[in-house]
Tab-separated table of C-alpha atoms in Angstrom:
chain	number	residue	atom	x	y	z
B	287	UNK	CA	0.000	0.000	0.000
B	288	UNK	CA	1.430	3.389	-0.713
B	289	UNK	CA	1.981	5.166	2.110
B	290	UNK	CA	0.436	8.499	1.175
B	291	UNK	CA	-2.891	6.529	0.317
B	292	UNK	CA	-2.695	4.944	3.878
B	293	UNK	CA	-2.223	7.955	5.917
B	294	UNK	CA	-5.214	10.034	3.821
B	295	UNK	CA	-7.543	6.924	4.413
B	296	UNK	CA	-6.520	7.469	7.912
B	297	UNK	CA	-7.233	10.722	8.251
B	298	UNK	CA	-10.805	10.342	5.658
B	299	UNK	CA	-11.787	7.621	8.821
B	300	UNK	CA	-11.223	9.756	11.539
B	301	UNK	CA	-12.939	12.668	10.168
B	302	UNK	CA	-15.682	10.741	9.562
B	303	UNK	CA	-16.337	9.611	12.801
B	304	UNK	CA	-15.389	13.239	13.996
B	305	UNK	CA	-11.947	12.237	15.924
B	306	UNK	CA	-10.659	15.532	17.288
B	307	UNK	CA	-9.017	18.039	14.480
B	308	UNK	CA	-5.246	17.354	16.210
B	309	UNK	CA	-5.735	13.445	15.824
B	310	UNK	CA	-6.895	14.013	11.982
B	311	UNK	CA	-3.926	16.970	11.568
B	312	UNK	CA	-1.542	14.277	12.577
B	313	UNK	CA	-2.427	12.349	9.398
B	314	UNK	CA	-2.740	14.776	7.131
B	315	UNK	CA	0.439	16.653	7.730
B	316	UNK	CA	2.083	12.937	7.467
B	317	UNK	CA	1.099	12.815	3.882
B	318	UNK	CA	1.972	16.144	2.836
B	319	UNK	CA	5.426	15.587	4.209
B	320	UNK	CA	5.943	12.282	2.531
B	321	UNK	CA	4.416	13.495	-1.319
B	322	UNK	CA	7.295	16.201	-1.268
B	323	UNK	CA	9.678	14.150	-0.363
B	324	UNK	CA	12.285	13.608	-2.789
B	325	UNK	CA	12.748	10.192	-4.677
B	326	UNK	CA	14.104	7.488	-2.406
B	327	UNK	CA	13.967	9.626	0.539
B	328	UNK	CA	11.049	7.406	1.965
B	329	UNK	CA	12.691	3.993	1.325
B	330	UNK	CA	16.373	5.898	2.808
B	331	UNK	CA	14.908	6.565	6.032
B	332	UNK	CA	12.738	3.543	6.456
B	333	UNK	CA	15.641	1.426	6.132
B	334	UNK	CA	17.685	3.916	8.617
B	335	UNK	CA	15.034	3.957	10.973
B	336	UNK	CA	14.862	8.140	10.574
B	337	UNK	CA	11.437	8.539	9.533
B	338	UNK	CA	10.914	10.191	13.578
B	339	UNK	CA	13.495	12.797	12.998
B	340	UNK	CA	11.251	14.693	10.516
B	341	UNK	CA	9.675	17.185	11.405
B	342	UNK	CA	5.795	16.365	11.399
B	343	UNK	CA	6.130	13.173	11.253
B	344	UNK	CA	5.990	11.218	14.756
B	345	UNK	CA	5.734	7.493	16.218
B	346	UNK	CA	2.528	6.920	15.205
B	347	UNK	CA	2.316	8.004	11.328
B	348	UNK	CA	6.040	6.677	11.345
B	349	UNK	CA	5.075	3.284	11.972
B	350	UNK	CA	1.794	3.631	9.511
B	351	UNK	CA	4.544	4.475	6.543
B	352	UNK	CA	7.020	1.860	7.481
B	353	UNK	CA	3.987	-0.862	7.427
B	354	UNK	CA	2.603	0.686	4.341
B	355	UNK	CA	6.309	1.204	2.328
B	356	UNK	CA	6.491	-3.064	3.207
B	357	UNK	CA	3.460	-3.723	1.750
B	358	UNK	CA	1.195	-4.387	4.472
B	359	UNK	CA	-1.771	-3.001	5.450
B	360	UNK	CA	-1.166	-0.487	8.182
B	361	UNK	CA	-2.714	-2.140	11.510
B	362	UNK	CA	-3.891	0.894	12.585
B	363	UNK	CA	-5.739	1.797	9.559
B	364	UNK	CA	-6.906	-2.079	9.683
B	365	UNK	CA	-8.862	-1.084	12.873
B	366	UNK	CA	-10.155	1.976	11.774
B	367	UNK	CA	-11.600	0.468	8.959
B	368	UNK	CA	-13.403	-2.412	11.282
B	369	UNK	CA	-14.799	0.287	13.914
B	370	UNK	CA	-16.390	1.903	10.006
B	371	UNK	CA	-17.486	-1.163	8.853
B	372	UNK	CA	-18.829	-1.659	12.620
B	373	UNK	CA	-21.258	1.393	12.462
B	374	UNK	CA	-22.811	0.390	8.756
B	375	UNK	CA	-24.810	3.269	6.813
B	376	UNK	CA	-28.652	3.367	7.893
B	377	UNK	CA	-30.856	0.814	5.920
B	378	UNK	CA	-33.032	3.845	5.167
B	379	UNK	CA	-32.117	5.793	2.258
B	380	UNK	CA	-29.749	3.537	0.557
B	381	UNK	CA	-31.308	3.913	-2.760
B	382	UNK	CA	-31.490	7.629	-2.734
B	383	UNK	CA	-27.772	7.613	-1.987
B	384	UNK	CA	-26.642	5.159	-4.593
B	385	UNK	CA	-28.684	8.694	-6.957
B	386	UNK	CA	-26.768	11.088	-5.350
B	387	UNK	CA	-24.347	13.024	-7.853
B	388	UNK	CA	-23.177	16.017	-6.402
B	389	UNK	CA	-22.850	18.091	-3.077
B	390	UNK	CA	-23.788	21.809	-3.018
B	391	UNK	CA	-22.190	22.767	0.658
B	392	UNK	CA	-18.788	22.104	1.512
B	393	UNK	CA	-15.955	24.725	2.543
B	394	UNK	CA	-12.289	24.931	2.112
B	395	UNK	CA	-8.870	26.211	4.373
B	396	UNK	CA	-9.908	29.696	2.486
B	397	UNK	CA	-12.592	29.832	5.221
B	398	UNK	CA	-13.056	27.641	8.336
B	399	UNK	CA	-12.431	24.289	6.992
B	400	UNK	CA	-9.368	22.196	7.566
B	401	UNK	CA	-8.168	21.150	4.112
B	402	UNK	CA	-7.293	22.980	0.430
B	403	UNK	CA	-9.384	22.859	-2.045
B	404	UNK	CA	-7.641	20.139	-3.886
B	405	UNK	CA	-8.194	18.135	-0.677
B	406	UNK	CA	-11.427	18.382	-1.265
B	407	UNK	CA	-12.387	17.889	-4.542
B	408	UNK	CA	-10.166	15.171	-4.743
B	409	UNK	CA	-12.452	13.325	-2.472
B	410	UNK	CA	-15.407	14.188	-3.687
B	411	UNK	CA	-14.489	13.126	-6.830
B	412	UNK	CA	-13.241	9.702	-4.977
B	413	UNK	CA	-16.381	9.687	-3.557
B	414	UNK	CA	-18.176	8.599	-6.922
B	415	UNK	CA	-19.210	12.480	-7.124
B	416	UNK	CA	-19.973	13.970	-10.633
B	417	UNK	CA	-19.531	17.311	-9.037
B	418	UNK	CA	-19.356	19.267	-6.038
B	419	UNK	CA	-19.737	23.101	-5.233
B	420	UNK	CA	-17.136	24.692	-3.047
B	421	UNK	CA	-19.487	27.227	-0.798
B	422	UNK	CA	-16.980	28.943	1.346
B	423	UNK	CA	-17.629	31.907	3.883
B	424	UNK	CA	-19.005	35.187	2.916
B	425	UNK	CA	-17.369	38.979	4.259
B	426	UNK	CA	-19.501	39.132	7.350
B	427	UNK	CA	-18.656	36.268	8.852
B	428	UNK	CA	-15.635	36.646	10.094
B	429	UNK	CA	-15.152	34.595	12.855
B	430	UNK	CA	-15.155	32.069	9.544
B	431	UNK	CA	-12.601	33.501	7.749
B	432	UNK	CA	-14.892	34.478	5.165
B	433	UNK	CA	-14.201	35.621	2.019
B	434	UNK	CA	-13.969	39.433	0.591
B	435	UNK	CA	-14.912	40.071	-2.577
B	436	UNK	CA	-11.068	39.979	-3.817
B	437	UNK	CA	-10.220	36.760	-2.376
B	438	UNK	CA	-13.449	34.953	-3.829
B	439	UNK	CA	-12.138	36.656	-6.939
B	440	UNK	CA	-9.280	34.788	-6.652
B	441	UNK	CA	-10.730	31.658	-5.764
B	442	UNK	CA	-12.604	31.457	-9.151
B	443	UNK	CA	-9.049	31.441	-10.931
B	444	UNK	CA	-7.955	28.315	-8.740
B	445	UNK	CA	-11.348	26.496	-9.122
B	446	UNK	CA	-10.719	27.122	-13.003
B	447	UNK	CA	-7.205	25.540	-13.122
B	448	UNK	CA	-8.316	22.583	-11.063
B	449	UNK	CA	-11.173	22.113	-13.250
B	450	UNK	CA	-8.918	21.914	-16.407
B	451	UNK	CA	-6.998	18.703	-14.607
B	452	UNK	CA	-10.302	17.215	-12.931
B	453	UNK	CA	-12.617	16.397	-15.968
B	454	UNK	CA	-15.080	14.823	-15.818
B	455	UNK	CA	-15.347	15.641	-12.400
B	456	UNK	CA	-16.348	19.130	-11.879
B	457	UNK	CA	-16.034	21.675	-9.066
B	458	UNK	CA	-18.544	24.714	-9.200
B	459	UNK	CA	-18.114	27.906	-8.047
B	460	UNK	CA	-20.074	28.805	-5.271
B	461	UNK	CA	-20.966	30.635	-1.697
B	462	UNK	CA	-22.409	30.212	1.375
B	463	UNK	CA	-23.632	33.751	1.698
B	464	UNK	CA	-24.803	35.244	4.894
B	465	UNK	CA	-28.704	36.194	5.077
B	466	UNK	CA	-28.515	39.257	6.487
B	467	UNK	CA	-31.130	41.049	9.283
B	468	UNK	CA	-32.785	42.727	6.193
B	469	UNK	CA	-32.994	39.270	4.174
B	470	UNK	CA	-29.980	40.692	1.872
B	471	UNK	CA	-26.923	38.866	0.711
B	472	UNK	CA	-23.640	39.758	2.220
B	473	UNK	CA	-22.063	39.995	-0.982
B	474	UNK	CA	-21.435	42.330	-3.954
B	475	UNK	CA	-24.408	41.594	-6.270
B	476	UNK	CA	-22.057	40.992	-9.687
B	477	UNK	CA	-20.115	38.527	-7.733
B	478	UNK	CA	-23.065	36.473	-6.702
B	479	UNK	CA	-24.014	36.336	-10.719
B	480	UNK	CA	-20.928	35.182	-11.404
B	481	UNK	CA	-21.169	31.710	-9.178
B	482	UNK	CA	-22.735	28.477	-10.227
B	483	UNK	CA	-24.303	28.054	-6.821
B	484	UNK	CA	-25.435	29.994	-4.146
B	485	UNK	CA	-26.217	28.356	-0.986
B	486	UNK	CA	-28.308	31.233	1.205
B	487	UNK	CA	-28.085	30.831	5.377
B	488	UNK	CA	-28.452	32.335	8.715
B	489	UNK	CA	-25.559	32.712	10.884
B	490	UNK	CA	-26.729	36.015	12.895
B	491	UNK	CA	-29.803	37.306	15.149
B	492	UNK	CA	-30.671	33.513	14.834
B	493	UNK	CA	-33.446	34.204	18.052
B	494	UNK	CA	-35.006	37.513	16.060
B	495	UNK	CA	-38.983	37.214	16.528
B	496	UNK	CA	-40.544	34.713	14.575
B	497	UNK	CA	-42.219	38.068	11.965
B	498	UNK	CA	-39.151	39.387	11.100
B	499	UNK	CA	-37.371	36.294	10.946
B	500	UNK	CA	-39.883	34.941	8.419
B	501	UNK	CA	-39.878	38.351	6.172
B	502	UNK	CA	-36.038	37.858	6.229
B	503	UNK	CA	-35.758	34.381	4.846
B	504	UNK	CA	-38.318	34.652	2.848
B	505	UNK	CA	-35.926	37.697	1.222
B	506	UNK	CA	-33.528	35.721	0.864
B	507	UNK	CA	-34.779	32.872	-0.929
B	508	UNK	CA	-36.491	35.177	-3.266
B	509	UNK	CA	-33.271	36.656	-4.390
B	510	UNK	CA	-32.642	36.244	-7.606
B	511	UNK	CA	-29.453	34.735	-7.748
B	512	UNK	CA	-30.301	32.370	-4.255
B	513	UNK	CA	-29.902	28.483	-5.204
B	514	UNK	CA	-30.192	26.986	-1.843
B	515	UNK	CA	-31.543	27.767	2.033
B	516	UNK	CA	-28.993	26.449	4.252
B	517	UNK	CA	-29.451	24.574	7.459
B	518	UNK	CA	-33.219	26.708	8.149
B	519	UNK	CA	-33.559	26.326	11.193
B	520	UNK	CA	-30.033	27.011	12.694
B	521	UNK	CA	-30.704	24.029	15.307
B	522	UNK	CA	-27.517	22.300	17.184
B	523	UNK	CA	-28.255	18.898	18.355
B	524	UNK	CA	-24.635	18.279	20.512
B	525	UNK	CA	-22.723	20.613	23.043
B	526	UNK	CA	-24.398	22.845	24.371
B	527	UNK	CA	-26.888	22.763	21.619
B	528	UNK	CA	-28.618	25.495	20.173
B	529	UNK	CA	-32.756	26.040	20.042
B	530	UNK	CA	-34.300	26.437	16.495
B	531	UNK	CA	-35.248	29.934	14.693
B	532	UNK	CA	-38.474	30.327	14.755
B	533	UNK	CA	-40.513	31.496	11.464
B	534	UNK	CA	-43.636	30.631	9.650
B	535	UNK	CA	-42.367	27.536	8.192
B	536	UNK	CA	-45.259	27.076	5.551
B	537	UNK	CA	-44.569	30.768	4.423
B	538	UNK	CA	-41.021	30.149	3.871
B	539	UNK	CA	-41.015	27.309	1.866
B	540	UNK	CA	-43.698	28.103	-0.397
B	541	UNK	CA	-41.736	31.461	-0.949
B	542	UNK	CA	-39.040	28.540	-1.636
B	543	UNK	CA	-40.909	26.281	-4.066
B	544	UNK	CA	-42.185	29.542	-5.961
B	545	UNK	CA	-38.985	30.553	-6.416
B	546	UNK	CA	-37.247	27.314	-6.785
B	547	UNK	CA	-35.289	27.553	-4.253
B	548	UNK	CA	-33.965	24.429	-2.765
B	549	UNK	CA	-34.444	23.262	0.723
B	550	UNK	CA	-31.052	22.041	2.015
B	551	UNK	CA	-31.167	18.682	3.709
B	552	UNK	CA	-27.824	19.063	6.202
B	553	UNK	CA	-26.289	16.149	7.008
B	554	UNK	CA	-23.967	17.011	9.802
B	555	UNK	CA	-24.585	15.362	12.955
B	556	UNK	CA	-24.954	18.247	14.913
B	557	UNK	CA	-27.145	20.059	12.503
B	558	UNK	CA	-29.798	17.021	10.979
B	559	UNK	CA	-31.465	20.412	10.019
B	560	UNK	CA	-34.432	20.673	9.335
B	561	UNK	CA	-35.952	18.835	11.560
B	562	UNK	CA	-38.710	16.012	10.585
B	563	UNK	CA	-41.799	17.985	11.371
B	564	UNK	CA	-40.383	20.669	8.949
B	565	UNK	CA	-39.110	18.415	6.280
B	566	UNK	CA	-42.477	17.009	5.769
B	567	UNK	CA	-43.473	20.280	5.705
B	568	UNK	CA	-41.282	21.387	2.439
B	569	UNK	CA	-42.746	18.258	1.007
B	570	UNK	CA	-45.806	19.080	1.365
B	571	UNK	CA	-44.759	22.865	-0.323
B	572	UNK	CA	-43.373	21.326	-3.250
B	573	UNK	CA	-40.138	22.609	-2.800
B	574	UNK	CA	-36.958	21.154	-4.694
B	575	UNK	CA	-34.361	19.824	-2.159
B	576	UNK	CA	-30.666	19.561	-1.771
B	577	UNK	CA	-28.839	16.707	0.181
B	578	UNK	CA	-25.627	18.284	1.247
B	579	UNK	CA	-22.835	17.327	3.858
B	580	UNK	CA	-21.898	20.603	4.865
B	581	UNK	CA	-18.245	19.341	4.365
B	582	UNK	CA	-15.299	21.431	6.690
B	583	UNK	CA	-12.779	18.128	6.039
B	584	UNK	CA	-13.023	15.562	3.178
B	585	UNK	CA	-14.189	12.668	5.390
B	586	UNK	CA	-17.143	14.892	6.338
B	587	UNK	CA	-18.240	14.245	2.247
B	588	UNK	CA	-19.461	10.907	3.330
B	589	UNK	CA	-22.161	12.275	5.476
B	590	UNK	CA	-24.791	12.168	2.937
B	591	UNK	CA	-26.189	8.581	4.016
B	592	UNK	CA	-27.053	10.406	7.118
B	593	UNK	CA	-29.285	13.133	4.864
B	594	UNK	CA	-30.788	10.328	2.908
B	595	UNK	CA	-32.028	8.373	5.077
B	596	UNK	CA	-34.156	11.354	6.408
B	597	UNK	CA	-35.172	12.268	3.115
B	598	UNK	CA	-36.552	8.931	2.598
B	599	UNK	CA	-38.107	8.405	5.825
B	600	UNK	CA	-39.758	12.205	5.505
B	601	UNK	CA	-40.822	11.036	1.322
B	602	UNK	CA	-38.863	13.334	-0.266
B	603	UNK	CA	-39.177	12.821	-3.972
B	604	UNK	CA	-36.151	11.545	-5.811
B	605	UNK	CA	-36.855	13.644	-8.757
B	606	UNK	CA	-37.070	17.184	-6.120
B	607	UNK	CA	-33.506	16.294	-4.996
B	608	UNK	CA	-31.288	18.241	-7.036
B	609	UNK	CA	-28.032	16.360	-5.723
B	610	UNK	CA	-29.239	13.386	-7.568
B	611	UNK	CA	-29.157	15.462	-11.471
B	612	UNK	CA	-26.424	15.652	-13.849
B	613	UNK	CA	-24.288	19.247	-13.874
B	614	UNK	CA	-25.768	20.153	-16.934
B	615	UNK	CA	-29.463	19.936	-15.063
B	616	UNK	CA	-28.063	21.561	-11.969
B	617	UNK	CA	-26.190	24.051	-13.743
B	618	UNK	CA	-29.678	25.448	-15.678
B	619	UNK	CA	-31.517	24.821	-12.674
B	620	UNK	CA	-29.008	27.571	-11.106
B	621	UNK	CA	-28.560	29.686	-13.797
């Protein structure tokens, strides 16, 4: 096994079952180390024993690269891959899964994820993916890292250079753009026209009165250039959790299904948002949907079973899912 492939899988397991950020780091630093190594170099100090005397790498991912370079399977990657196969994907939603092509919500180092864009795509694209759409931070948020206008400039340039090596697999522009108090976009309007995908959410005032907070998402998904609501109801499950938003829920997504806005199904543990009463609810609306991980690392892009499965169990339409479509469909959908 190579070792680079070994210590990513690593890190893609531990993410997944949300390990804490330093154990994942760890990994991840491992690899980068090794791929710039120069030619030999790996074989040079496995055989010297000196892998522990560089820098970022330590006992642990040491003796993951010497089992890997002799062509075993790492025995700590072994057990990782039991405790996964352990905790199986829910029965429900299997079928809508094996139609999922795409992801519209996942974020990047340029704003408060953990990995590079490459990292990213890379595994969405390992995933089985068609495409994904990279919706990193907007101004406002800037406990985030989110993006000014000249930086998300600049992050169109990259996303069109990896593009050009990735085909077929294809990474769209995109945002997750803050719904202001007013129900505006925190970004400048030509920008917004520019993107593929525009995922719309709440990340301020989240306990405003239920009037105003329904006049401001209802805004929002009006917009012209809004492609998805994001995580509606603001709702944390874990820590010390966080109460929904509260808003006229039948108001908001029939504002959405008019509009065509989709209704994002989030899939991170914490989030599960929206909840089941209000999922049934968008049904119900006739609202278009989105299945998306919400992605800060690249083992956090195989949270979608977890969105399925609700989608299923709530009878969400296949055909209303807009992760399940080809680019081409999503990209006139957006347009």
């Amino acid at each position: 096994m190579d070792p680079v492939t070994a210590l990513r899988r690593i890190a893609f397991l531990l993410e997944r079952s949300q390990a804490a950020t330093y154990r994942v780091k760890a990994f991840r630093t491992a690899a980068g180390i090794v791929t710039a190594m120069a030619p030999g170099e790996v074989a040079g100090r496995v055989a010297a024993g000196t892998l522990e005397q560089v820098s970022g790498i330590g006992p642990r991912t040491a003796g993951v690269i010497r089992e890997a370079y002799a062509g075993e399977v790492p025995g700590y990657l072994e057990r990782l891959e039991e405790e996964a196969a352990a905790s199986p994907a829910p029965e429900e939603g299997r079928e809508l899964l094996s139609r999922i092509r795409g992801d519209c919500h996942l974020h990047s180092d340029w704003s408060d994820g953990g990995s590079p864009i490459e990292e990213m795509g890379r595994t969405a694209a390992g995933l089985g993916h068609a495409w994904a759409v990279l919706t990193d931070h907007s101004p406002r948020l800037t406990v985030a890292g989110g993006l000014s206008p000249d930086r998300l400039r600049e992050q169109l340039a990259v996303v069109a250079r990896l593009n050009e090596e990735w085909a077929p697999f294809r990474l769209l522009t995109g945002i997750e753009c803050d719904i202001l108090p007013d129900g505006s976009l925190d970004q400048e309007p030509e920008l917004l026209e520019r993107l593929d995908v525009v995922v719309v959410s709440v990340h301020s005032k989240l306990r405003m009165d239920p009037a105003p907070m329904t006049r401001r998402l209802e805004a929002a998904v009006r917009h012209p250039q809004a492609n998805v609501l994001g995580h509606c109801t603001g709702r944390l499950l874990s820590g010390r959790g966080r109460p929904e938003s509260r808003f006229d829920a039948d108001r908001v997504f029939a504002a959405c299904a008019e509009a065509g806005t989709a209704v994002e199904i989030n899939c991170r543990p914490e989030r599960l948002d929206p909840p089941r009463r209000l999922l049934r609810g968008a049904v119900a609306a006739g609202a278009l949907f989105a299945i998306d991980t919400d992605a800060h690392a690249p083992g956090q892009l195989d949270w979608q079973r977890y969105g399925c499965a609700r989608a299923e169990e709530c009878g969400v339409p296949a055909d209303r899912v807009v992760t399940t479509w080809p680019v081409e469909r999503v990209l006139e959908w957006a347009g």
